[in-house]
Short mmCIF file of C-alpha atoms in Angstrom, two decimals:
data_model
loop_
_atom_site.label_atom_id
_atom_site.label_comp_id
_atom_site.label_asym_id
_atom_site.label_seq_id
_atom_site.Cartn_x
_atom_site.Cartn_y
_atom_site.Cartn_z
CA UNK G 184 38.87 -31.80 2.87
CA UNK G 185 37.13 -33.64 0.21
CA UNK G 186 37.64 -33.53 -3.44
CA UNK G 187 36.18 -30.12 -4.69
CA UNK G 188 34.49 -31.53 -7.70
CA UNK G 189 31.47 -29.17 -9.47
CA UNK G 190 29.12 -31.05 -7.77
CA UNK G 191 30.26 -30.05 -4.37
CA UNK G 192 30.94 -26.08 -5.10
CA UNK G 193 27.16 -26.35 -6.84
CA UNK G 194 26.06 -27.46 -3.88
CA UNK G 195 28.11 -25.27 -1.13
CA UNK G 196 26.67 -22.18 -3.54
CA UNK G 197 23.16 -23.12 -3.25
CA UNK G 198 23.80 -24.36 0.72
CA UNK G 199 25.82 -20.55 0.90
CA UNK G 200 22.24 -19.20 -0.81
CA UNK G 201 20.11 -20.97 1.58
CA UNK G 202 21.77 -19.21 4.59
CA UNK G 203 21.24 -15.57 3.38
CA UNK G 204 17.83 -16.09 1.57
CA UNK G 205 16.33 -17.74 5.67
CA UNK G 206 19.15 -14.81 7.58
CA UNK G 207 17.83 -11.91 5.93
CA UNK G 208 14.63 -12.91 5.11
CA UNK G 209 13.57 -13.21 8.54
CA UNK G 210 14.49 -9.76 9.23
CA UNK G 211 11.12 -8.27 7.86
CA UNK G 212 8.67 -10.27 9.23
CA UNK G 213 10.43 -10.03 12.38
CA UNK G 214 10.56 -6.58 12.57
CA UNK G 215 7.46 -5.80 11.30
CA UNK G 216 5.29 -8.96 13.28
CA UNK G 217 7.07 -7.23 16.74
CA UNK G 218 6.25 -3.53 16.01
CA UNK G 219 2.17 -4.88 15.03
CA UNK G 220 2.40 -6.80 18.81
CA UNK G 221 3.48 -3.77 20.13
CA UNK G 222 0.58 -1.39 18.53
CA UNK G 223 -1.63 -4.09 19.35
CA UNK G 224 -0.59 -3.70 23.24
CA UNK G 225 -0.74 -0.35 22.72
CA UNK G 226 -4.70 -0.40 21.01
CA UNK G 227 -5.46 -3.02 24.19
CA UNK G 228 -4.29 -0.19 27.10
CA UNK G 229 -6.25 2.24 25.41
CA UNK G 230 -9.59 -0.11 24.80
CA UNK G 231 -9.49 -3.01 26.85
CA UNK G 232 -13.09 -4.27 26.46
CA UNK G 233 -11.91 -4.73 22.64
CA UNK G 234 -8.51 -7.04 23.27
CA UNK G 235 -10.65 -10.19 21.90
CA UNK G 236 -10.39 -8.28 18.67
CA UNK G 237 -7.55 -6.72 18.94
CA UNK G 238 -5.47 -9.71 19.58
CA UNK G 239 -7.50 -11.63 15.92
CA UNK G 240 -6.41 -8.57 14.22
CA UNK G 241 -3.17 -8.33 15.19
CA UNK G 242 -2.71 -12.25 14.31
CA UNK G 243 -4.41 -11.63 10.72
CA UNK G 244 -2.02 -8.98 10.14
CA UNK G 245 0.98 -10.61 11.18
CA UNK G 246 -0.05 -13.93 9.19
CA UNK G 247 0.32 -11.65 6.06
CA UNK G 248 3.69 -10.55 7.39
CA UNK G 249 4.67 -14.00 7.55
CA UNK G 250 4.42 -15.15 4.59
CA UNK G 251 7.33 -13.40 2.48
CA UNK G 252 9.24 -15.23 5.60
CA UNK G 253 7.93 -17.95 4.15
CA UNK G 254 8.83 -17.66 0.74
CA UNK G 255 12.70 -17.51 1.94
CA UNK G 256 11.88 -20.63 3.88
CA UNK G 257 10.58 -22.09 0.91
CA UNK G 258 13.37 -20.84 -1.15
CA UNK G 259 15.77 -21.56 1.24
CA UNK G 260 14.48 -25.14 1.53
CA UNK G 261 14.68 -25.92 -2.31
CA UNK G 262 18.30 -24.44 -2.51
CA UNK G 263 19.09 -26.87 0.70
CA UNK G 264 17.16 -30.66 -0.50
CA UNK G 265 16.32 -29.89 -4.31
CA UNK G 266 19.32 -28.77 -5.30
CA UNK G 267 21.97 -31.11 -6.55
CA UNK G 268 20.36 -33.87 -5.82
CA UNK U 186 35.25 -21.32 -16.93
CA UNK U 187 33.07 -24.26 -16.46
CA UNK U 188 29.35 -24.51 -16.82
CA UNK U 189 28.73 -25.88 -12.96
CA UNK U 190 29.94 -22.25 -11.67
CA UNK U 191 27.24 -20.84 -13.51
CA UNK U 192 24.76 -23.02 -11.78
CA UNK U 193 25.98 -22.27 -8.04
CA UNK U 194 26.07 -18.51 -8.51
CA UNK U 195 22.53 -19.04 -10.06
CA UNK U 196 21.67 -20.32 -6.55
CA UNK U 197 23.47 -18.15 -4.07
CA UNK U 198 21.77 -15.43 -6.26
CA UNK U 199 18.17 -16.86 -6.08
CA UNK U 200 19.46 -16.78 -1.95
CA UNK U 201 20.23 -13.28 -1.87
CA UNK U 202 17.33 -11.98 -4.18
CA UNK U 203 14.18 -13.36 -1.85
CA UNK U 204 16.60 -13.03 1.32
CA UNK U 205 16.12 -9.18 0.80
CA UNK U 206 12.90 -9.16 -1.13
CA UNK U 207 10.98 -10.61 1.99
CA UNK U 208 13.11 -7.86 4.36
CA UNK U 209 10.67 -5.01 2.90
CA UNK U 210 7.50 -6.63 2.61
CA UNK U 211 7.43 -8.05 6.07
CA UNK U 212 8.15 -4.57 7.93
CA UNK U 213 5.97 -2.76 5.78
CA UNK U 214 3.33 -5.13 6.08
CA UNK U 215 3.71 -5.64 9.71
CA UNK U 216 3.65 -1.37 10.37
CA UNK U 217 0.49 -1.56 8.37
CA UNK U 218 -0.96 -4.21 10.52
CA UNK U 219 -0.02 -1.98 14.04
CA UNK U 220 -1.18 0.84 12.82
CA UNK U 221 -4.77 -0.95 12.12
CA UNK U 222 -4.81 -2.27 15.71
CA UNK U 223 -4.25 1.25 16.62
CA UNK U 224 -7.30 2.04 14.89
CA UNK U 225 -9.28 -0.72 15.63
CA UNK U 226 -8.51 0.57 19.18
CA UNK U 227 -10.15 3.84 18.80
CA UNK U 228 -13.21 3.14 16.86
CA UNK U 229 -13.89 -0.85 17.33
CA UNK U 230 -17.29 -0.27 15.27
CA UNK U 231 -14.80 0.12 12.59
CA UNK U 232 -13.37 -3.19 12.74
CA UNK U 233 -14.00 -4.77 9.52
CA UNK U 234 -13.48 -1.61 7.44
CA UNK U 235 -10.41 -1.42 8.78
CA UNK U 236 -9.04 -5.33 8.24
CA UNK U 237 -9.96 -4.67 4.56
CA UNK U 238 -7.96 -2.06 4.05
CA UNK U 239 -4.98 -3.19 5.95
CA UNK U 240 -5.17 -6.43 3.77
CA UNK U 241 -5.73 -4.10 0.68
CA UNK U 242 -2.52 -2.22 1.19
CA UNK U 243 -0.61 -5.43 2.47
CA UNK U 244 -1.52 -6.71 -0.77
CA UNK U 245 0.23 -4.00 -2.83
CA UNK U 246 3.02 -4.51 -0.52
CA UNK U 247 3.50 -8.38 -0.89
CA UNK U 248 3.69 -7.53 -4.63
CA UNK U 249 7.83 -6.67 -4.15
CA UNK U 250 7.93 -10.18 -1.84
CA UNK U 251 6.15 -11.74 -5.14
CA UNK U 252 8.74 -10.54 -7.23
CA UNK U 253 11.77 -11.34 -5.76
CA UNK U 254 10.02 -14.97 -5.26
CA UNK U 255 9.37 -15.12 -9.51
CA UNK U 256 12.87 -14.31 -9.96
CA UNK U 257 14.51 -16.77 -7.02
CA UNK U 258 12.39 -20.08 -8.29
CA UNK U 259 13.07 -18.90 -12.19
CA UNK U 260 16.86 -19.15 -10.77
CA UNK U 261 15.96 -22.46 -9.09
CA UNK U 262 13.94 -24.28 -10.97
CA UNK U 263 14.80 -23.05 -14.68
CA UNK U 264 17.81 -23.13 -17.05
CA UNK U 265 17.90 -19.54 -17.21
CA UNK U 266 21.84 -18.54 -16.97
CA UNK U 267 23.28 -21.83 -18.28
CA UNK U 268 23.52 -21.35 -21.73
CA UNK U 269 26.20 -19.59 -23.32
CA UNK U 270 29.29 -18.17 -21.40
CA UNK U 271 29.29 -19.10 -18.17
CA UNK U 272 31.15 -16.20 -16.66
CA UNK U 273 28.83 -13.11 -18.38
CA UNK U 274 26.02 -15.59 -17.20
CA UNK U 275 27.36 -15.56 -13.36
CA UNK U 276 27.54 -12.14 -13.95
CA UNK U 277 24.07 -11.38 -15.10
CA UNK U 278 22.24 -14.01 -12.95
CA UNK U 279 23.72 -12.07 -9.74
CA UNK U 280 23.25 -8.53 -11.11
CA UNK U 281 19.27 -10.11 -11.56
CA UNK U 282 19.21 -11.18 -8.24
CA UNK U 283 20.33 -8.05 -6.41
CA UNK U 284 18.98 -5.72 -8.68
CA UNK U 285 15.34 -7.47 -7.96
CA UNK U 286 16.10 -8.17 -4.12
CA UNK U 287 17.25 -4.78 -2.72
CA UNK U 288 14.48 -2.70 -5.22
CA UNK U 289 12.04 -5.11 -3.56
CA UNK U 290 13.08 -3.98 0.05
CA UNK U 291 13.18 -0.47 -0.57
CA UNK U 292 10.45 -0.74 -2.46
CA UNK U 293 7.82 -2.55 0.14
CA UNK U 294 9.04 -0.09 2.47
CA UNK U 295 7.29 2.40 1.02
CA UNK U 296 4.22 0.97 0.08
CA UNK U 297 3.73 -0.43 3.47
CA UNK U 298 4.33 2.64 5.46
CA UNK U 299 1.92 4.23 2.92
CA UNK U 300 -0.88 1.41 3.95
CA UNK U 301 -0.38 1.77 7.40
CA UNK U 302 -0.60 5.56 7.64
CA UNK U 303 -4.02 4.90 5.44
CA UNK U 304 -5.08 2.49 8.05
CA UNK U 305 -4.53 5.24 10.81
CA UNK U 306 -6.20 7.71 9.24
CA UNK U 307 -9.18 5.44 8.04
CA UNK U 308 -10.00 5.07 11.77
CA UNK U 309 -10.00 8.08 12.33
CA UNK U 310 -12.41 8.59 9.71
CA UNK U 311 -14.22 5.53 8.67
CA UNK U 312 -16.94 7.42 6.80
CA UNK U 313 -14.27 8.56 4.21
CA UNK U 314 -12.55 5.88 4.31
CA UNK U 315 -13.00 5.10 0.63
CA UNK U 316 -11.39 8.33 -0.49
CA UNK U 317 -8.28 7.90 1.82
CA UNK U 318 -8.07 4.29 0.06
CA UNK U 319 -8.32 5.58 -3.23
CA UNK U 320 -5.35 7.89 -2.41
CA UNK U 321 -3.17 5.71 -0.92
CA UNK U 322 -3.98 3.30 -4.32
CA UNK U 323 -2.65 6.36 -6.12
CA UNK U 324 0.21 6.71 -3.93
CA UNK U 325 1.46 3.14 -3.91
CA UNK U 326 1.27 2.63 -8.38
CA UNK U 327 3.90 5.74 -8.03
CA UNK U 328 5.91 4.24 -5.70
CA UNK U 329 6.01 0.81 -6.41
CA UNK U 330 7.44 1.84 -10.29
CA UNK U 331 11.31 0.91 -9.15
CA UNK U 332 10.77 -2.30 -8.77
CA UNK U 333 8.98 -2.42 -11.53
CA UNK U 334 12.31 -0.94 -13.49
CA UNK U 335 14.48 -3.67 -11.12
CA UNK U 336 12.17 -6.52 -13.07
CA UNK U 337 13.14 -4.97 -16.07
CA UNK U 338 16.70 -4.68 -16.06
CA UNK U 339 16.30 -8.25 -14.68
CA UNK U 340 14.64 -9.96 -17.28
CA UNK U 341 17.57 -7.99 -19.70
CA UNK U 342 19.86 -9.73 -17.89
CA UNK U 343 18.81 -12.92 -17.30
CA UNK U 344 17.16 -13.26 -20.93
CA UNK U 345 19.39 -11.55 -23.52
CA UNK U 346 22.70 -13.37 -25.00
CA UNK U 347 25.90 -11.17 -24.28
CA UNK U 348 29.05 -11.31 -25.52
CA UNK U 349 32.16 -9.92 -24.17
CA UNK U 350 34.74 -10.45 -21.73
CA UNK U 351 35.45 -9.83 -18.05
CA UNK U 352 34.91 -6.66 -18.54
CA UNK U 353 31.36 -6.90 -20.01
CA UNK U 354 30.54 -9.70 -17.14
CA UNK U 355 31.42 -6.97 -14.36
CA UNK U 356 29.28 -4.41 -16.15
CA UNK U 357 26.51 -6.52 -16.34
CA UNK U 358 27.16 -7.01 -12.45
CA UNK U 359 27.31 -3.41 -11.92
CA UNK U 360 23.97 -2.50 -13.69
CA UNK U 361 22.12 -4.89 -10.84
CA UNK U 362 23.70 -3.41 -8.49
CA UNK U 363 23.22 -0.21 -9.33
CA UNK U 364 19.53 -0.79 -10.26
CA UNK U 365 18.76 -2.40 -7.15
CA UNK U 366 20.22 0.35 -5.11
CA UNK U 367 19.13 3.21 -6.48
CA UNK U 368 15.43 2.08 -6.53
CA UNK U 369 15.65 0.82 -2.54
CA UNK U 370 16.37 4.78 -2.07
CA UNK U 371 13.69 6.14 -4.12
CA UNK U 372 11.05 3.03 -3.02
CA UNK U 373 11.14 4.58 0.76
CA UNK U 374 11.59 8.12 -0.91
CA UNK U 375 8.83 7.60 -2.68
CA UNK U 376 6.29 6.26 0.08
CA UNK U 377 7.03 8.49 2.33
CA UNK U 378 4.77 11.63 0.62
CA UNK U 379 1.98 8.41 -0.16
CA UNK U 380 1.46 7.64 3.55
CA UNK U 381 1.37 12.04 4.39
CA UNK U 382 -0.85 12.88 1.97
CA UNK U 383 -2.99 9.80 2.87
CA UNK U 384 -3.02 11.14 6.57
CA UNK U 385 -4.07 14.04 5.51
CA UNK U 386 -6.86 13.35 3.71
CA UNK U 387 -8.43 11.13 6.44
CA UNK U 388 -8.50 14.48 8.70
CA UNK U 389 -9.49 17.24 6.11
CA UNK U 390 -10.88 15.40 3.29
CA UNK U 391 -11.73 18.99 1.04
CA UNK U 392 -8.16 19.43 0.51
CA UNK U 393 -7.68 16.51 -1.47
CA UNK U 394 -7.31 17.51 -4.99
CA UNK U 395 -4.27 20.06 -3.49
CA UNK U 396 -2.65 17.22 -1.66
CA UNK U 397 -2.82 14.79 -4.24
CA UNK U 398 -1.50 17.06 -6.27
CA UNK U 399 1.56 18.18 -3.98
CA UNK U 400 1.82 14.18 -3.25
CA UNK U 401 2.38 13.21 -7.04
CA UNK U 402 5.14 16.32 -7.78
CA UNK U 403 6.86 15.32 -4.82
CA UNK U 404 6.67 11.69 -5.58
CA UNK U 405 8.22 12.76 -9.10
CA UNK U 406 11.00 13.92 -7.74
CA UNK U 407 12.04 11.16 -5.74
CA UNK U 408 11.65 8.78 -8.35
CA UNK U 409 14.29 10.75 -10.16
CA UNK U 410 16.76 8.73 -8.57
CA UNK U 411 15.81 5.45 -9.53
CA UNK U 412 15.71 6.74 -12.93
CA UNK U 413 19.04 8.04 -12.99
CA UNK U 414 20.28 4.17 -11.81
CA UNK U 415 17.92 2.89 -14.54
CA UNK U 416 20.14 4.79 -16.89
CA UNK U 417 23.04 3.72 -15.68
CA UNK U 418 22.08 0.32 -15.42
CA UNK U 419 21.08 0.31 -19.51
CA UNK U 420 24.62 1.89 -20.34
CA UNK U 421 26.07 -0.69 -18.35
CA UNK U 422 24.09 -3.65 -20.35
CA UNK U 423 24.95 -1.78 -22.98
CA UNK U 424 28.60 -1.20 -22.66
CA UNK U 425 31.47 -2.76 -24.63
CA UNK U 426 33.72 -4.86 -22.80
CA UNK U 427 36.10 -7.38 -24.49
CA UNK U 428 39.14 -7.28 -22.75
CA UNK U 429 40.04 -8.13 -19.15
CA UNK U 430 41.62 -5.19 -18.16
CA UNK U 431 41.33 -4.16 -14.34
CA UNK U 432 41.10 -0.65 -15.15
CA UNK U 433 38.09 -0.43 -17.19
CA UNK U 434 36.58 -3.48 -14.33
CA UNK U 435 36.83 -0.98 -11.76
CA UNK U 436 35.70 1.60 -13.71
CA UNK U 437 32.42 -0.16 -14.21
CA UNK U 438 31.94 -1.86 -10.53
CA UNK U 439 32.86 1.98 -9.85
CA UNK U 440 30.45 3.51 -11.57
CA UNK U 441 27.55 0.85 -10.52
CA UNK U 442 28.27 1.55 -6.73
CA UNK U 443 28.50 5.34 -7.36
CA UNK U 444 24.59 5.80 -8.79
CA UNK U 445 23.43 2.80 -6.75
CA UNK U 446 24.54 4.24 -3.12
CA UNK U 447 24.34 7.69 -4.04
CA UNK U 448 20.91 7.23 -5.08
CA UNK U 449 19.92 6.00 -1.85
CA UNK U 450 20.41 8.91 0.08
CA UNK U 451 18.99 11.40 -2.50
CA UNK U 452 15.85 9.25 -2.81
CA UNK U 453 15.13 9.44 0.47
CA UNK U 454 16.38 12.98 1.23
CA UNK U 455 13.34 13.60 -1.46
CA UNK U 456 11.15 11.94 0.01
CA UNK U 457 11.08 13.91 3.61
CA UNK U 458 10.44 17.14 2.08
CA UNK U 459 7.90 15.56 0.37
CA UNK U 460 6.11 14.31 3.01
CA UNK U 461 6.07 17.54 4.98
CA UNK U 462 4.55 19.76 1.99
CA UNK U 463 1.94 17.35 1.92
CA UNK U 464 1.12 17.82 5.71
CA UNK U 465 1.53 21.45 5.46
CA UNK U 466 -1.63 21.26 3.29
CA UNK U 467 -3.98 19.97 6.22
CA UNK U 468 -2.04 23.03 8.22
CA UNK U 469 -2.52 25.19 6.09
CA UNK U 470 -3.25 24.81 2.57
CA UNK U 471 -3.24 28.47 1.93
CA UNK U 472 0.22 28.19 1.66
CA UNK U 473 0.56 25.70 -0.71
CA UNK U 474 2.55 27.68 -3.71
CA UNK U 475 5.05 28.83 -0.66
CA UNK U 476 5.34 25.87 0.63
CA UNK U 477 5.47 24.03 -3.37
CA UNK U 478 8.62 26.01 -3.71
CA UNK U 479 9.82 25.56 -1.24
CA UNK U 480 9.92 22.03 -1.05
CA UNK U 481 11.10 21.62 -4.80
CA UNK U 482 13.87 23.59 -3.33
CA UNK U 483 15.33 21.78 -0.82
CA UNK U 484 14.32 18.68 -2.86
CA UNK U 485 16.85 19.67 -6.12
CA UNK U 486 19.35 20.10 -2.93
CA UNK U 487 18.47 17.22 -1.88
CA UNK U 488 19.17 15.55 -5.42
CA UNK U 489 22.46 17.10 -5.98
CA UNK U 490 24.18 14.44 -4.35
CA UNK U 491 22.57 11.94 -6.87
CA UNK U 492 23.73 14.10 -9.59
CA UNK U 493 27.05 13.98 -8.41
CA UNK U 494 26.96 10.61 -8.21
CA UNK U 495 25.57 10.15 -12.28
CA UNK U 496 28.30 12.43 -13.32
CA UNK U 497 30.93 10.14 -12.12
CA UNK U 498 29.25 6.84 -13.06
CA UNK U 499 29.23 8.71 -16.58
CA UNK U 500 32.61 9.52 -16.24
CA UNK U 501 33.97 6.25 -15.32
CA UNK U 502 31.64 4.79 -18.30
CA UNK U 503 33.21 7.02 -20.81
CA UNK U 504 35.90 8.76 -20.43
CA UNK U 505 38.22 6.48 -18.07
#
């Protein structure tokens, strides 16, 4: 093993961070992006003339579920490159 | 202790406070955005009425996501937790972080089944659609006030200068915890009656004064719980601590889990009843002193668990 200096437990923290902030973070959106695909499905058996719209609606409302998945990538990315140099 | 362990638990907190803060917001906001395809499903002429208010109430729900970001970059990119002693600072820093991350997921999961059950029911009704948006704004302020409380007790802890010992850095530990727990129960709790009475408005519109008003006594129930943690959490910021012993440390992790877990269930056990009273309105809103009673009822039931769980935190605050 190397030398534990503070460096290296600074950086194992942020690195330890990184991994829960991206693991749980993708929970939501996952969750939530699956069950709006699986309305969507849903809206298209019942009106299938409308799936054109369906499917841009579903997309726009899954972008916005996205993007607190984002902000743990983000975050997740800092604690991984930014952090301790 | 060293400065540089101050810094990495400053990180693996930022980690932990947007890892759960994007958990709510992204189911919430994804229900919402089913439940509008639903709609859009049944009344396609409705389309863009109904986009605008699933972005409306994804919007109120992104605010918890927003949050727990603010905190995780102050974490990152600040100083905030360096100065002074580095152990209370550890100790504060992660009490911020969870404090702010698990309020945010209970939080958003409120608010976002809220928006989605006002998407549903604006497709049903698009004409009224403006009064089922207005109640589901209503709805959401109420419910989104324990993560407001979580910011709070965060920016306490990140911001004020504390002095103690081990003991004091575990009670500053505790109060996160228990802050951030006890407002993920009464977040959920608390959207729960939003997205009913929102439903039921969209079908029977003339009953809205009574369900709004059944929505926001409900609502003030569950949000008992999160205040009960918010006390906790202050007497725990507050709380002397200058020793090391192990005794009065487990007394205060003790009495930080107690009010944080047992608020969960209580704030959602609130919530349920709740939510039914409200949708006994569109039944039968005839009934709605009965059915009042009832429901505040089984809700101080519901509660008594929570209580339980105050009475010990108290106990292992004061008189351990």
């Amino acid at each position: 093993m190397d030398q534990v200096t503070s460096t290296t437990i600074i950086k194992a923290a942020a690195l330890l961070g990184a991994g829960i902030c991206m693991g749980f973070g993708a929970i939501g959106p996952g969750v939530g992006e699956g069950y709006a695909a699986g309305r969507a499905c849903e809206g298209i058996a019942r009106a299938p003339k409308e799936a054109g719209l369906l499917t841009r609606t579903m997309l726009i409302g899954q972008a916005v579920s996205e993007s607190t998945g984002i902000y743990s990538l983000v975050v997740a990315l800092l604690l991984i490159f930014v952090v301790g140099g | 202790m060293e400065v540089f362990w101050a810094e990495a638990i400053k990180y693996l907190s930022a980690g932990i406070c947007m890892g759960f803060g994007a958990i709510g917001a992204g189911i919430g906001e994804g229900y919402t955005a089913g439940q509008t395809a639903l709609g859009i499903s049944r009344q396609p002429e409705a389309s863009g009425q109904l986009v605008k208010t699933m972005l409306i109430g994804q919007a109120i729900t992104e605010t918890s996501g927003i949050f727990a970001l603010v905190i995780a970059v102050l974490m990152i990119s600040t100083n905030v937790g360096t100065e002074g002693d580095a152990v209370l600072n550890m100790a504060a820093v992660m009490g911020a972080g969870i404090a702010v991350g698990v309020a945010g997921f209970g939080v958003a999961i409120g608010v976002g089944y809220c928006a989605g059950r006002t998407c549903g029911g604006v497709a049903r009704r698009p004409t009224i659609g403006g009064q089922v948006t207005g109640t589901m704004l209503v709805g959401q302020a109420v419910t989104e006030t324990p993560v407001i409380f979580a910011l709070v007790v965060a920016f306490i802890l990140l911001y004020s200068a504390f002095s103690g010992g081990l003991e004091k850095a575990f009670g500053l530990l505790s109060a996160g915890i228990a802050m951030g727990f006890g407002a993920f129960g009464s977040g959920i709790g608390g959207g729960l009656p939003a997205g009913a009475a929102c439903s039921v408005v969209a079908r029977r519109e003339e009953v809205r004064g009574q369900v709004l008003a059944m929505m926001l006594i409900g609502q003030a129930v569950t949000q008992t719980s999160a205040i009960f943690a918010l006390v906790i959490a202050f007497l725990l910021i507050f709380a002397h601590g200058d020793g090391a012993s192990m005794v009065k440390i487990a007394a205060f992790l003790g009495a930080g889990l107690s009010m944080g877990m047992g608020a969960i269930g209580a704030g959602i056990g609130t919530g349920m009843p709740a939510a039914s009273a409200c949708t006994a309105i569109r039944i039968n809103e005839r009934t709605s002193s009965v059915v009042m009673r009832v429901m505040l009822i089984g809700q101080a039931v519901a509660q008594s668990p929570a209580i339980g769980s105050l009475i010990v935190a108290l106990f292992l605050l004061f008189v351990v």
